[in-house]
């Protein structure tokens, strides 16, 4: 049985995995989804100003639940920065680092790391409704390509915001930490860089820069936005297990089956035809 640690990004928490964590659990994996200080169950805490401090906070949580156990680490966006920093701090405990749609200040231009025009466009074009919080509606529009008009998803995330959400100050502190983050020159663990080809928030050039930096191939997922775990969870799970076990797969580590993949793609393309 393998253990995975999943890290969300800026002002997001474990509730926003949209059952991607459950997908891994159904395939026999132990999955841990720690919240960052200031987010989710820890929204009462003050968010640190450096990614290194977030890494230390996450290590404290992991020491309490999987002390000393090696695991696979996946980070999305700011979570990808955090994953790289955690691998730098304790490489002996991490089997493989997966970085999704992330960036680093020492490798990419600021306007590649955050597309302000697309963010403004998402604010204008967002779905509107009584149960749809404008911020959550904008976030879904900006970070998802396949589900940017998914009113059920927006309503669910709007409910999450009512239950617990980061304060404005903590959001600013997280943004400051992400903007200043510089990735290490190298990592003594295997690294994989993945990106969605329709990411409206972070330019794919940022992921290409990370791939060149670590001298690995960039894995590009078609018709996926910034949040790949929402747009193509079955496809992402397939890639993850293919990467960690390319030639021989353990019985306890099956990847997403063909039925999941075919259904996911068929559903997406049928939705595109209906919209047209």
Coordinates of C-alpha atoms in Angstrom, one line a residue:
X1 CA 0.0 0.0 0.0
X2 CA 1.4 3.4 -1.0
X3 CA 0.9 6.7 0.8
X4 CA 0.2 10.0 -0.9
X5 CA 0.3 13.5 0.5
X6 CA -1.7 16.0 -1.5
X7 CA -1.2 19.8 -1.2
X8 CA -3.6 22.4 -2.4
X9 CA -2.7 25.9 -3.5
X10 CA -3.5 29.5 -2.6
X11 CA -6.4 30.0 -0.2
X12 CA -7.7 26.4 -0.9
X13 CA -8.0 23.5 1.5
X14 CA -8.6 19.7 1.6
X15 CA -12.3 20.1 0.8
X16 CA -11.4 21.4 -2.7
X17 CA -9.9 18.2 -4.0
X18 CA -13.3 17.4 -5.4
X19 CA -13.0 13.7 -4.6
X20 CA -9.6 13.3 -6.3
X21 CA -8.2 12.1 -3.0
X22 CA -11.0 9.6 -2.7
X23 CA -10.2 8.3 -6.2
X24 CA -6.7 7.4 -4.9
X25 CA -8.1 5.8 -1.8
X26 CA -10.4 3.6 -3.9
X27 CA -7.2 2.3 -5.6
X28 CA -5.7 1.1 -2.3
X29 CA -3.7 4.1 -1.4
X30 CA -3.4 5.9 2.0
X31 CA -4.0 9.6 1.3
X32 CA -3.3 12.5 3.6
X33 CA -4.5 16.0 2.7
X34 CA -3.1 18.5 5.2
X35 CA -4.4 22.1 5.4
X36 CA -2.1 25.0 5.3
X37 CA -2.0 27.5 8.2
X38 CA -4.8 30.0 7.5
X39 CA -6.9 27.7 5.3
X40 CA -9.7 25.2 5.9
X41 CA -9.5 23.6 9.4
X42 CA -6.6 25.9 10.2
X43 CA -8.2 29.2 9.1
X44 CA -7.8 30.6 12.6
X45 CA -4.0 30.4 12.3
X46 CA -1.9 33.1 10.8
X47 CA -0.5 32.2 7.4
X48 CA 3.4 32.4 7.2
X49 CA 5.2 34.7 4.8
X50 CA 7.6 32.1 3.4
X51 CA 7.0 28.8 1.7
X52 CA 9.7 27.3 4.0
X53 CA 7.5 28.0 7.0
X54 CA 4.5 26.4 5.3
X55 CA 6.7 23.3 4.7
X56 CA 7.6 23.2 8.4
X57 CA 4.0 23.4 9.4
X58 CA 3.0 20.6 7.1
X59 CA 5.8 18.4 8.3
X60 CA 4.5 18.9 11.9
X61 CA 1.1 17.6 10.8
X62 CA 2.7 14.6 8.9
X63 CA 4.9 13.7 11.9
X64 CA 1.7 13.2 13.9
X65 CA 0.0 10.8 11.5
X66 CA 2.6 9.1 9.3
X67 CA 5.8 9.6 11.4
X68 CA 8.8 8.5 9.5
X69 CA 6.9 6.8 6.6
X70 CA 8.0 7.5 3.1
X71 CA 5.4 8.8 0.7
X72 CA 4.6 10.3 -2.7
X73 CA 4.1 14.0 -2.7
X74 CA 1.8 15.9 -5.1
X75 CA 1.3 19.7 -5.0
X76 CA -0.9 21.9 -7.1
X77 CA 0.0 25.5 -7.9
X78 CA 1.3 27.0 -4.6
X79 CA 1.1 23.5 -3.3
X80 CA 3.7 22.6 -5.9
X81 CA 6.1 25.2 -4.5
X82 CA 5.5 23.7 -1.1
X83 CA 6.1 20.2 -2.4
X84 CA 9.5 21.2 -3.8
X85 CA 10.4 22.9 -0.5
X86 CA 9.4 19.9 1.5
X87 CA 11.6 17.7 -0.7
X88 CA 14.5 20.0 -0.1
X89 CA 14.0 19.8 3.7
X90 CA 13.5 16.0 4.1
X91 CA 14.4 14.2 0.8
X92 CA 14.8 10.9 2.6
X93 CA 11.1 10.7 3.4
X94 CA 9.8 11.5 -0.1
X95 CA 9.7 8.9 -2.9
X96 CA 8.6 11.2 -5.8
X97 CA 7.5 14.8 -6.1
X98 CA 4.7 15.7 -8.6
X99 CA 4.4 19.4 -9.3
X100 CA 1.2 20.5 -11.1
X101 CA 0.8 23.9 -12.8
X102 CA 3.3 25.7 -10.5
X103 CA 6.1 28.2 -10.9
X104 CA 9.1 29.8 -9.3
X105 CA 10.3 33.4 -9.1
X106 CA 13.8 32.6 -10.1
X107 CA 12.7 30.8 -13.3
X108 CA 9.7 32.6 -14.7
X109 CA 8.5 36.2 -15.4
X110 CA 5.9 37.5 -13.0
X111 CA 3.2 37.8 -15.8
X112 CA 3.8 34.1 -16.6
X113 CA 3.1 33.2 -13.0
X114 CA -0.1 35.1 -12.7
X115 CA -2.3 36.2 -15.6
X116 CA -4.1 39.3 -14.4
X117 CA -6.1 39.9 -17.6
X118 CA -7.5 36.4 -17.5
X119 CA -8.4 36.9 -13.8
X120 CA -10.3 40.1 -14.7
X121 CA -12.0 38.3 -17.6
X122 CA -13.1 35.5 -15.3
X123 CA -14.6 38.0 -12.9
X124 CA -16.7 39.5 -15.7
X125 CA -17.8 36.2 -17.3
X126 CA -18.4 34.3 -14.0
X127 CA -21.6 32.4 -13.4
X128 CA -24.1 34.4 -11.3
X129 CA -26.8 33.2 -9.0
X130 CA -28.2 33.5 -5.4
X131 CA -26.2 30.5 -4.2
X132 CA -23.0 31.3 -6.1
X133 CA -20.4 33.4 -4.3
X134 CA -18.8 35.8 -6.7
X135 CA -15.3 34.9 -5.5
X136 CA -15.8 31.2 -5.9
X137 CA -17.5 31.6 -9.2
X138 CA -14.6 33.6 -10.4
X139 CA -12.1 31.0 -9.1
X140 CA -13.8 28.1 -10.9
X141 CA -14.1 30.2 -14.1
X142 CA -10.3 31.0 -13.9
X143 CA -8.9 27.6 -12.8
X144 CA -11.1 25.1 -14.6
X145 CA -11.4 24.6 -18.3
X146 CA -13.9 21.8 -18.4
X147 CA -16.1 22.9 -15.5
X148 CA -15.9 26.6 -15.6
X149 CA -19.7 26.8 -15.9
X150 CA -20.4 24.0 -13.4
X151 CA -23.0 25.7 -11.2
X152 CA -23.2 22.7 -8.8
X153 CA -19.4 22.8 -8.2
X154 CA -19.5 26.6 -7.7
X155 CA -22.4 26.3 -5.2
X156 CA -20.6 23.6 -3.3
X157 CA -17.4 25.7 -3.1
X158 CA -19.6 28.7 -2.1
X159 CA -20.9 26.6 0.8
X160 CA -17.3 25.8 1.8
X161 CA -16.5 29.5 1.9
X162 CA -19.5 30.1 4.3
X163 CA -18.3 27.4 6.6
X164 CA -14.6 28.4 6.7
X165 CA -12.5 30.6 4.5
X166 CA -9.1 32.4 4.8
X167 CA -9.2 36.0 6.0
X168 CA -8.2 38.8 3.6
X169 CA -4.9 39.3 5.5
X170 CA -4.0 35.6 5.4
X171 CA -4.8 35.5 1.6
X172 CA -2.4 38.4 1.1
X173 CA 0.3 36.7 3.2
X174 CA -0.1 33.5 1.1
X175 CA 0.1 35.5 -2.1
X176 CA 3.3 37.2 -0.8
X177 CA 4.9 33.9 0.0
X178 CA 4.1 32.4 -3.4
X179 CA 5.3 35.5 -5.3
X180 CA 8.7 35.4 -3.6
X181 CA 9.3 31.6 -3.8
X182 CA 12.5 30.5 -5.5
X183 CA 12.9 26.8 -6.2
X184 CA 16.1 25.0 -5.2
X185 CA 18.9 24.4 -7.7
X186 CA 18.3 20.6 -7.5
X187 CA 16.3 18.0 -5.6
X188 CA 17.7 14.6 -4.5
X189 CA 14.4 12.9 -5.2
X190 CA 12.6 12.1 -8.5
X191 CA 10.6 15.0 -9.8
X192 CA 7.8 15.1 -12.4
X193 CA 6.3 18.4 -13.8
X194 CA 2.8 18.3 -15.1
X195 CA 0.7 21.1 -16.7
X196 CA -2.7 21.6 -18.3
X197 CA -2.6 23.0 -21.8
X198 CA -5.5 25.4 -21.1
X199 CA -4.3 26.9 -17.9
X200 CA -5.7 30.5 -17.8
X201 CA -4.0 31.4 -14.5
X202 CA -0.4 30.3 -14.8
X203 CA 1.3 30.3 -18.3
X204 CA 2.5 26.9 -19.3
X205 CA 5.9 28.5 -19.9
X206 CA 6.3 28.4 -16.1
X207 CA 6.0 24.6 -16.1
X208 CA 8.3 24.3 -19.0
X209 CA 10.9 26.4 -17.1
X210 CA 10.6 24.0 -14.1
X211 CA 11.0 21.0 -16.4
X212 CA 14.1 22.4 -18.0
X213 CA 15.5 23.4 -14.6
X214 CA 15.1 19.8 -13.2
X215 CA 16.0 18.3 -16.6
X216 CA 12.8 16.3 -16.9
X217 CA 10.2 16.0 -19.6
X218 CA 7.1 18.1 -19.2
X219 CA 3.8 16.1 -19.0
X220 CA 1.0 18.1 -20.7
X221 CA -2.6 17.1 -20.2
X222 CA -4.9 18.2 -23.0
X223 CA -8.0 20.3 -22.4
X224 CA -7.1 20.9 -18.8
X225 CA -7.0 24.2 -16.9
X226 CA -5.1 25.1 -13.8
X227 CA -6.9 22.7 -11.6
X228 CA -6.2 19.4 -13.3
X229 CA -7.7 17.4 -10.4
X230 CA -11.1 18.8 -11.3
X231 CA -10.8 18.8 -15.1
X232 CA -9.3 15.3 -15.6
X233 CA -9.0 13.3 -12.4
X234 CA -9.0 9.9 -14.1
X235 CA -6.4 11.0 -16.6
X236 CA -4.2 12.5 -13.9
X237 CA -4.4 9.3 -11.8
X238 CA -3.5 7.3 -14.9
X239 CA -0.4 9.4 -15.5
X240 CA 0.7 9.3 -11.8
X241 CA 0.7 5.5 -11.6
X242 CA 2.3 5.2 -15.0
X243 CA 5.1 7.4 -13.8
X244 CA 5.8 5.6 -10.6
X245 CA 5.4 2.2 -12.0
X246 CA 6.0 2.3 -15.8
X247 CA 6.8 -1.4 -16.4
X248 CA 5.3 -3.4 -13.5
X249 CA 2.4 -2.3 -11.4
X250 CA 1.8 -3.8 -8.0
X251 CA -1.7 -5.3 -7.3
X252 CA -2.3 -2.7 -4.7
X253 CA -1.4 0.2 -7.1
X254 CA -3.8 0.0 -10.0
X255 CA -4.3 3.1 -12.1
X256 CA -7.6 4.5 -13.3
X257 CA -9.2 1.9 -15.6
X258 CA -10.0 2.4 -19.2
X259 CA -13.7 2.9 -18.3
X260 CA -13.0 5.9 -16.2
X261 CA -10.8 7.5 -18.8
X262 CA -13.3 6.9 -21.7
X263 CA -16.2 8.2 -19.6
X264 CA -14.3 11.3 -18.6
X265 CA -13.3 12.2 -22.2
X266 CA -16.7 11.3 -23.6
X267 CA -18.6 13.4 -21.1
X268 CA -16.3 16.3 -21.7
X269 CA -16.7 16.2 -25.5
X270 CA -20.4 15.7 -25.3
X271 CA -20.7 18.8 -23.1
X272 CA -18.7 20.8 -25.7
X273 CA -21.1 19.7 -28.5
X274 CA -24.1 20.6 -26.4
X275 CA -22.7 24.1 -25.6
X276 CA -21.9 24.7 -29.2

